[in-house]
Amino acid sequence: MLYRLRTEFQLSVIVLFALAATFGVLPLGAYRLLTGGVFAGLADLGMVAFACGAAAYAWRTGDTRRTGLALVIVNMLAGIAMAHRIGPPALFAMDTLLVASFLLIDRWKAAVIAALTLIVLVVDGAAFASQAQMLAFVVNASMISVFAFIFASSAEAQRRQLRTLATLDFLTGLHNRRAMEQELRIAVETHKRSGVGFGLVMLDLDHFKRVNDEHGHESGDRILATFAELLRNSSRKVDRAFRYGGEEFVMLFPGVDLAGLRTVTTNLHARIAANLHGPGGPVTTSLGAALLMPGEDEHTWLARVDAALYQAKANGRDRVVIDEGRACEAPACTES
């Protein structure tokens, strides 16, 4: 539970909004009912019930976009109705609702809804005791909306930056192991639904520890960065390259069959051999590869690729081994 609240921002906002409504608005609604404010009390209780129901729905389905929009629209309509019915006292809640809307939904949609809400309140006029009070409210609500818009924009930019940093390898600029695991899960689900073929290749720089020991880690880092650039330049837009860890890299190729995987790995191996050089001369690479098989999960798939890479290194390095899985007559792999 806490993990979802920490990692899913919109869901956490919806849940916190429901909790705030429960502990803040619920006692107020009960008080209004007890003191004769039947309409306002029932409206408060209805808003609390809707907020809690919306939070439960978002938690169960993960649909935070439509849930947030529904919360904002219902809250604003309820706020307008209460302002029309009970007058100025209802305006105290509008500031909170305006700020909440910029956290619950896209900031541009929130800005439009806030503007429409102010227009309706001004045109109706029932919520204001005087023109001066109307002007003061509009200025105050507009300033709150502007600051909330700026805050929401800054928060969204920071979340995007954090998401990017969380999935990128700093040295090579490639996606990291965490991003790879997500992409493999997506590939498995896509294969189940549509039957699209996926090829997976694991690449390991041969004797890379020797490079670091003899020429220093700065030279090793430059080789890794050059290698990552080679992978980017040797792939299509739909292909994905990841740094798996250390000198191991993984590439995901959508829409390939066994023949295509053989071609891709052979060409990739040749291109690396021709272009990757270090202080001590050419740097060779071992590759293991496998197609995703029907009914296979990402862990088994990756394990087969890792085993193929191990065989490539055991057979002398600087070569490609493809695990053909159930399509292979032999029980293990064939070397290409």
CSV table of C-alpha atoms in Angstrom, one decimal:
chain,number,residue,atom,x,y,z
A,1,MET,CA,0.0,0.0,0.0
A,2,LEU,CA,2.7,2.5,1.0
A,3,TYR,CA,4.7,1.6,-2.0
A,4,ARG,CA,1.9,2.6,-4.4
A,5,LEU,CA,1.4,5.8,-2.5
A,6,ARG,CA,5.1,6.6,-2.8
A,7,THR,CA,5.4,5.7,-6.5
A,8,GLU,CA,2.0,6.7,-8.0
A,9,PHE,CA,1.7,10.5,-7.6
A,10,GLN,CA,-1.8,11.0,-8.9
A,11,LEU,CA,-3.2,8.1,-6.9
A,12,SER,CA,-1.6,9.5,-3.7
A,13,VAL,CA,-3.2,12.9,-4.4
A,14,ILE,CA,-6.6,11.3,-4.8
A,15,VAL,CA,-6.3,9.2,-1.7
A,16,LEU,CA,-5.0,12.2,0.4
A,17,PHE,CA,-7.9,14.3,-1.0
A,18,ALA,CA,-10.4,11.7,0.2
A,19,LEU,CA,-8.7,11.5,3.6
A,20,ALA,CA,-8.8,15.3,3.9
A,21,ALA,CA,-12.4,15.4,3.0
A,22,THR,CA,-13.2,12.6,5.5
A,23,PHE,CA,-11.4,14.3,8.5
A,24,GLY,CA,-12.1,17.9,7.5
A,25,VAL,CA,-15.4,18.1,5.6
A,26,LEU,CA,-17.2,15.2,7.4
A,27,PRO,CA,-17.3,16.9,10.8
A,28,LEU,CA,-18.4,20.2,9.2
A,29,GLY,CA,-21.2,18.4,7.4
A,30,ALA,CA,-22.3,16.7,10.6
A,31,TYR,CA,-22.3,20.1,12.5
A,32,ARG,CA,-24.3,21.8,9.8
A,33,LEU,CA,-26.9,19.0,9.9
A,34,LEU,CA,-27.2,19.3,13.7
A,35,THR,CA,-27.5,23.1,13.5
A,36,GLY,CA,-30.2,23.1,10.8
A,37,GLY,CA,-28.2,23.6,7.7
A,38,VAL,CA,-29.7,20.6,6.0
A,39,PHE,CA,-28.7,21.5,2.4
A,40,ALA,CA,-25.1,22.4,3.2
A,41,GLY,CA,-24.8,19.4,5.5
A,42,LEU,CA,-26.1,16.9,2.9
A,43,ALA,CA,-23.9,18.5,0.2
A,44,ASP,CA,-20.8,18.1,2.5
A,45,LEU,CA,-21.6,14.5,3.2
A,46,GLY,CA,-22.2,13.8,-0.5
A,47,MET,CA,-18.9,15.3,-1.4
A,48,VAL,CA,-17.1,13.2,1.2
A,49,ALA,CA,-18.9,10.0,0.0
A,50,PHE,CA,-18.0,10.8,-3.6
A,51,ALA,CA,-14.4,11.5,-2.8
A,52,CYS,CA,-14.0,8.2,-0.9
A,53,GLY,CA,-15.7,6.3,-3.6
A,54,ALA,CA,-13.5,7.9,-6.2
A,55,ALA,CA,-10.4,7.0,-4.2
A,56,ALA,CA,-11.5,3.4,-3.9
A,57,TYR,CA,-12.2,3.2,-7.7
A,58,ALA,CA,-8.8,4.7,-8.5
A,59,TRP,CA,-7.0,2.3,-6.2
A,60,ARG,CA,-8.8,-0.7,-7.7
A,61,THR,CA,-8.5,0.2,-11.3
A,62,GLY,CA,-5.5,2.5,-11.5
A,63,ASP,CA,-7.6,4.9,-13.6
A,64,THR,CA,-6.4,8.2,-12.0
A,65,ARG,CA,-7.0,10.4,-15.0
A,66,ARG,CA,-10.7,10.1,-15.3
A,67,THR,CA,-11.1,9.8,-11.5
A,68,GLY,CA,-9.3,13.1,-10.9
A,69,LEU,CA,-11.3,14.9,-13.6
A,70,ALA,CA,-14.6,13.6,-12.1
A,71,LEU,CA,-13.5,14.7,-8.6
A,72,VAL,CA,-12.7,18.2,-9.9
A,73,ILE,CA,-16.0,18.6,-11.9
A,74,VAL,CA,-18.2,17.3,-9.1
A,75,ASN,CA,-16.4,19.4,-6.4
A,76,MET,CA,-16.7,22.6,-8.5
A,77,LEU,CA,-20.4,22.0,-9.3
A,78,ALA,CA,-21.0,21.4,-5.6
A,79,GLY,CA,-19.1,24.5,-4.7
A,80,ILE,CA,-21.1,26.6,-7.1
A,81,ALA,CA,-24.4,25.1,-5.9
A,82,MET,CA,-23.5,25.8,-2.2
A,83,ALA,CA,-22.4,29.4,-3.1
A,84,HIS,CA,-25.7,30.0,-4.8
A,85,ARG,CA,-27.7,28.5,-1.9
A,86,ILE,CA,-26.0,29.8,1.2
A,87,GLY,CA,-24.0,32.8,-0.1
A,88,PRO,CA,-20.6,34.1,1.1
A,89,PRO,CA,-19.8,31.4,3.7
A,90,ALA,CA,-19.5,28.9,0.9
A,91,LEU,CA,-16.7,30.8,-0.7
A,92,PHE,CA,-14.2,29.8,2.0
A,93,ALA,CA,-14.0,26.3,0.5
A,94,MET,CA,-13.5,27.5,-3.1
A,95,ASP,CA,-9.8,28.4,-2.5
A,96,THR,CA,-9.1,24.8,-1.3
A,97,LEU,CA,-11.0,23.3,-4.3
A,98,LEU,CA,-9.1,25.5,-6.7
A,99,VAL,CA,-5.7,24.4,-5.4
A,100,ALA,CA,-6.7,20.8,-5.3
A,101,SER,CA,-7.9,20.8,-8.9
A,102,PHE,CA,-4.3,21.7,-10.1
A,103,LEU,CA,-3.0,18.6,-8.3
A,104,LEU,CA,-5.8,16.3,-9.3
A,105,ILE,CA,-5.7,16.9,-13.1
A,106,ASP,CA,-3.7,18.4,-15.9
A,107,ARG,CA,-2.9,22.0,-15.1
A,108,TRP,CA,-4.3,23.4,-18.3
A,109,LYS,CA,-7.6,21.6,-17.8
A,110,ALA,CA,-7.6,22.8,-14.2
A,111,ALA,CA,-7.1,26.4,-15.4
A,112,VAL,CA,-10.0,26.2,-17.8
A,113,ILE,CA,-12.3,24.7,-15.1
A,114,ALA,CA,-11.2,27.4,-12.6
A,115,ALA,CA,-11.9,30.2,-15.1
A,116,LEU,CA,-15.4,28.7,-15.9
A,117,THR,CA,-16.1,28.4,-12.2
A,118,LEU,CA,-15.3,32.1,-11.6
A,119,ILE,CA,-17.4,33.2,-14.6
A,120,VAL,CA,-20.4,31.2,-13.3
A,121,LEU,CA,-20.1,32.6,-9.8
A,122,VAL,CA,-19.8,36.2,-11.1
A,123,VAL,CA,-22.7,35.8,-13.5
A,124,ASP,CA,-24.9,34.2,-10.8
A,125,GLY,CA,-23.9,36.8,-8.2
A,126,ALA,CA,-25.8,35.1,-5.4
A,127,ALA,CA,-22.6,34.3,-3.5
A,128,PHE,CA,-21.5,37.9,-3.0
A,129,ALA,CA,-22.9,40.5,-0.6
A,130,SER,CA,-21.5,43.4,-2.7
A,131,GLN,CA,-19.5,44.3,-5.8
A,132,ALA,CA,-16.5,44.9,-3.7
A,133,GLN,CA,-16.6,41.4,-2.2
A,134,MET,CA,-17.1,39.9,-5.7
A,135,LEU,CA,-14.0,41.8,-7.0
A,136,ALA,CA,-11.9,40.8,-4.0
A,137,PHE,CA,-12.9,37.1,-4.4
A,138,VAL,CA,-12.1,37.1,-8.1
A,139,VAL,CA,-8.7,38.7,-7.6
A,140,ASN,CA,-7.8,36.3,-4.8
A,141,ALA,CA,-9.1,33.2,-6.6
A,142,SER,CA,-7.2,34.2,-9.8
A,143,MET,CA,-3.9,34.7,-7.9
A,144,ILE,CA,-4.3,31.4,-6.2
A,145,SER,CA,-5.0,29.7,-9.5
A,146,VAL,CA,-1.9,31.3,-11.1
A,147,PHE,CA,0.4,30.2,-8.2
A,148,ALA,CA,-1.2,26.7,-8.3
A,149,PHE,CA,-0.6,26.6,-12.0
A,150,ILE,CA,3.1,27.5,-11.6
A,151,PHE,CA,3.6,25.0,-8.8
A,152,ALA,CA,1.9,22.2,-10.8
A,153,SER,CA,4.1,23.0,-13.8
A,154,SER,CA,7.3,22.9,-11.7
A,155,ALA,CA,6.2,19.7,-10.0
A,156,GLU,CA,5.5,18.0,-13.3
A,157,ALA,CA,8.8,19.0,-14.7
A,158,GLN,CA,10.6,17.6,-11.7
A,159,ARG,CA,8.7,14.3,-11.9
A,160,ARG,CA,9.6,14.0,-15.5
A,161,GLN,CA,13.3,14.6,-14.7
A,162,LEU,CA,13.2,12.1,-11.9
A,163,ARG,CA,11.6,9.5,-14.1
A,164,THR,CA,14.2,10.0,-16.7
A,165,LEU,CA,17.1,9.8,-14.2
A,166,ALA,CA,15.6,6.7,-12.7
A,167,THR,CA,15.7,4.8,-16.0
A,168,LEU,CA,19.0,6.1,-17.6
A,169,ASP,CA,22.5,5.0,-17.1
A,170,PHE,CA,24.6,8.1,-16.4
A,171,LEU,CA,27.8,7.0,-18.2
A,172,THR,CA,26.4,5.7,-21.4
A,173,GLY,CA,23.1,7.5,-21.7
A,174,LEU,CA,21.4,4.1,-22.4
A,175,HIS,CA,18.4,2.9,-20.5
A,176,ASN,CA,19.3,1.0,-17.3
A,177,ARG,CA,18.4,-2.4,-16.0
A,178,ARG,CA,15.2,-1.1,-14.3
A,179,ALA,CA,14.0,0.2,-17.7
A,180,MET,CA,15.0,-3.1,-19.4
A,181,GLU,CA,12.8,-5.1,-17.0
A,182,GLN,CA,9.8,-2.9,-17.7
A,183,GLU,CA,10.4,-3.2,-21.5
A,184,LEU,CA,10.7,-7.0,-21.3
A,185,ARG,CA,7.4,-7.3,-19.4
A,186,ILE,CA,5.8,-5.1,-22.1
A,187,ALA,CA,7.3,-7.3,-24.8
A,188,VAL,CA,6.0,-10.5,-23.2
A,189,GLU,CA,2.4,-9.0,-22.9
A,190,THR,CA,2.5,-7.8,-26.5
A,191,HIS,CA,3.6,-11.2,-27.7
A,192,LYS,CA,0.8,-12.8,-25.8
A,193,ARG,CA,-1.8,-10.5,-27.3
A,194,SER,CA,-0.6,-10.1,-30.9
A,195,GLY,CA,2.0,-12.8,-31.5
A,196,VAL,CA,4.6,-10.2,-32.5
A,197,GLY,CA,8.1,-11.7,-32.4
A,198,PHE,CA,10.8,-10.3,-30.2
A,199,GLY,CA,14.6,-10.9,-30.2
A,200,LEU,CA,16.8,-10.3,-27.2
A,201,VAL,CA,20.6,-10.0,-27.4
A,202,MET,CA,23.1,-9.8,-24.5
A,203,LEU,CA,26.5,-8.4,-25.3
A,204,ASP,CA,29.6,-8.6,-23.1
A,205,LEU,CA,33.0,-6.8,-23.8
A,206,ASP,CA,35.7,-9.5,-23.8
A,207,HIS,CA,38.5,-9.2,-21.2
A,208,PHE,CA,37.2,-5.8,-20.2
A,209,LYS,CA,38.8,-6.0,-16.7
A,210,ARG,CA,42.2,-6.2,-18.3
A,211,VAL,CA,41.5,-2.9,-20.1
A,212,ASN,CA,40.7,-1.2,-16.8
A,213,ASP,CA,43.7,-2.8,-15.1
A,214,GLU,CA,46.2,-1.9,-17.8
A,215,HIS,CA,44.9,1.4,-19.0
A,216,GLY,CA,42.8,2.8,-16.2
A,217,HIS,CA,39.1,3.2,-15.6
A,218,GLU,CA,38.9,6.5,-17.6
A,219,SER,CA,39.9,4.5,-20.7
A,220,GLY,CA,37.4,1.8,-19.8
A,221,ASP,CA,34.6,4.5,-19.5
A,222,ARG,CA,35.5,5.9,-22.9
A,223,ILE,CA,35.2,2.5,-24.4
A,224,LEU,CA,31.8,1.9,-22.7
A,225,ALA,CA,30.5,5.2,-24.0
A,226,THR,CA,31.8,4.5,-27.5
A,227,PHE,CA,30.2,1.0,-27.4
A,228,ALA,CA,26.9,2.5,-26.3
A,229,GLU,CA,27.0,4.9,-29.3
A,230,LEU,CA,27.7,2.0,-31.6
A,231,LEU,CA,24.6,0.2,-30.3
A,232,ARG,CA,22.5,3.3,-30.8
A,233,ASN,CA,23.8,3.8,-34.4
A,234,SER,CA,23.3,0.1,-35.2
A,235,SER,CA,19.6,-0.1,-34.3
A,236,ARG,CA,16.2,1.0,-35.6
A,237,LYS,CA,14.0,3.5,-33.8
A,238,VAL,CA,11.9,0.7,-32.4
A,239,ASP,CA,14.9,-1.2,-31.0
A,240,ARG,CA,16.0,-0.7,-27.4
A,241,ALA,CA,19.5,-0.7,-25.9
A,242,PHE,CA,20.2,-1.1,-22.2
A,243,ARG,CA,23.2,-1.2,-20.0
A,244,TYR,CA,22.6,-4.4,-18.0
A,245,GLY,CA,25.5,-3.8,-15.6
A,246,GLY,CA,29.3,-3.3,-15.8
A,247,GLU,CA,30.4,-4.2,-19.3
A,248,GLU,CA,27.2,-6.2,-20.1
A,249,PHE,CA,24.6,-4.7,-22.4
A,250,VAL,CA,21.2,-5.9,-23.7
A,251,MET,CA,19.3,-5.1,-26.9
A,252,LEU,CA,15.6,-5.7,-27.6
A,253,PHE,CA,14.5,-6.2,-31.2
A,254,PRO,CA,10.7,-6.1,-31.9
A,255,GLY,CA,9.3,-7.7,-35.0
A,256,VAL,CA,12.0,-10.2,-35.8
A,257,ASP,CA,12.0,-13.9,-36.5
A,258,LEU,CA,14.9,-16.4,-36.1
A,259,ALA,CA,16.4,-15.5,-39.5
A,260,GLY,CA,16.1,-11.8,-38.7
A,261,LEU,CA,17.7,-12.4,-35.3
A,262,ARG,CA,20.6,-14.2,-37.0
A,263,THR,CA,21.1,-11.3,-39.4
A,264,VAL,CA,20.9,-8.6,-36.7
A,265,THR,CA,23.4,-10.3,-34.4
A,266,THR,CA,25.8,-11.1,-37.2
A,267,ASN,CA,25.8,-7.6,-38.5
A,268,LEU,CA,26.0,-6.1,-35.0
A,269,HIS,CA,29.0,-8.3,-34.1
A,270,ALA,CA,30.7,-7.4,-37.4
A,271,ARG,CA,30.1,-3.6,-36.9
A,272,ILE,CA,31.4,-3.7,-33.3
A,273,ALA,CA,34.5,-5.6,-34.4
A,274,ALA,CA,35.3,-3.0,-37.1
A,275,ASN,CA,34.7,0.1,-35.0
A,276,LEU,CA,35.4,-0.6,-31.3
A,277,HIS,CA,39.0,0.1,-30.3
A,278,GLY,CA,40.8,0.8,-27.1
A,279,PRO,CA,44.3,1.8,-26.1
A,280,GLY,CA,45.5,-1.7,-26.5
A,281,GLY,CA,43.9,-2.3,-29.9
A,282,PRO,CA,40.5,-3.8,-31.0
A,283,VAL,CA,38.0,-4.7,-28.3
A,284,THR,CA,36.0,-7.8,-29.1
A,285,THR,CA,32.5,-8.7,-27.9
A,286,SER,CA,30.6,-11.9,-27.2
A,287,LEU,CA,26.9,-12.1,-27.9
A,288,GLY,CA,24.1,-14.4,-26.7
A,289,ALA,CA,20.6,-14.2,-28.2
A,290,ALA,CA,17.2,-15.8,-28.2
A,291,LEU,CA,13.7,-15.3,-29.5
A,292,LEU,CA,10.8,-14.9,-27.1
A,293,MET,CA,9.0,-18.3,-27.1
A,294,PRO,CA,5.2,-18.7,-26.7
A,295,GLY,CA,4.2,-18.9,-23.1
A,296,GLU,CA,7.6,-17.8,-21.9
A,297,ASP,CA,8.0,-15.1,-19.2
A,298,GLU,CA,10.7,-12.4,-19.2
A,299,HIS,CA,12.8,-14.1,-16.6
A,300,THR,CA,13.1,-17.4,-18.5
A,301,TRP,CA,13.7,-15.5,-21.7
A,302,LEU,CA,16.5,-13.5,-20.2
A,303,ALA,CA,18.0,-16.6,-18.6
A,304,ARG,CA,18.2,-18.3,-22.0
A,305,VAL,CA,20.0,-15.3,-23.4
A,306,ASP,CA,22.4,-15.2,-20.5
A,307,ALA,CA,23.2,-18.9,-21.0
A,308,ALA,CA,23.8,-18.3,-24.7
A,309,LEU,CA,26.2,-15.5,-23.8
A,310,TYR,CA,28.0,-17.8,-21.3
A,311,GLN,CA,28.4,-20.4,-24.0
A,312,ALA,CA,29.8,-17.8,-26.4
A,313,LYS,CA,32.4,-16.9,-23.9
A,314,ALA,CA,33.2,-20.5,-23.0
A,315,ASN,CA,33.7,-21.3,-26.7
A,316,GLY,CA,36.5,-18.8,-27.0
A,317,ARG,CA,34.7,-15.3,-26.9
A,318,ASP,CA,34.3,-12.9,-29.9
A,319,ARG,CA,31.4,-14.8,-31.3
A,320,VAL,CA,27.6,-15.0,-31.4
A,321,VAL,CA,25.5,-17.9,-29.9
A,322,ILE,CA,21.8,-18.0,-30.5
A,323,ASP,CA,19.6,-20.2,-28.3
A,324,GLU,CA,16.9,-21.3,-30.7
A,325,GLY,CA,14.7,-22.7,-27.9
A,326,ARG,CA,11.9,-25.1,-28.9
A,327,ALA,CA,12.6,-24.3,-32.6
A,328,CYS,CA,15.9,-26.0,-32.3
A,329,GLU,CA,16.2,-29.8,-32.9
A,330,ALA,CA,19.2,-30.0,-30.5
A,331,PRO,CA,18.4,-29.5,-26.8
A,332,ALA,CA,20.5,-26.4,-26.3
A,333,CYS,CA,21.9,-23.8,-28.6
A,334,THR,CA,23.5,-23.5,-32.0
A,335,GLU,CA,26.4,-21.3,-32.8
A,336,SER,CA,26.1,-18.9,-35.6
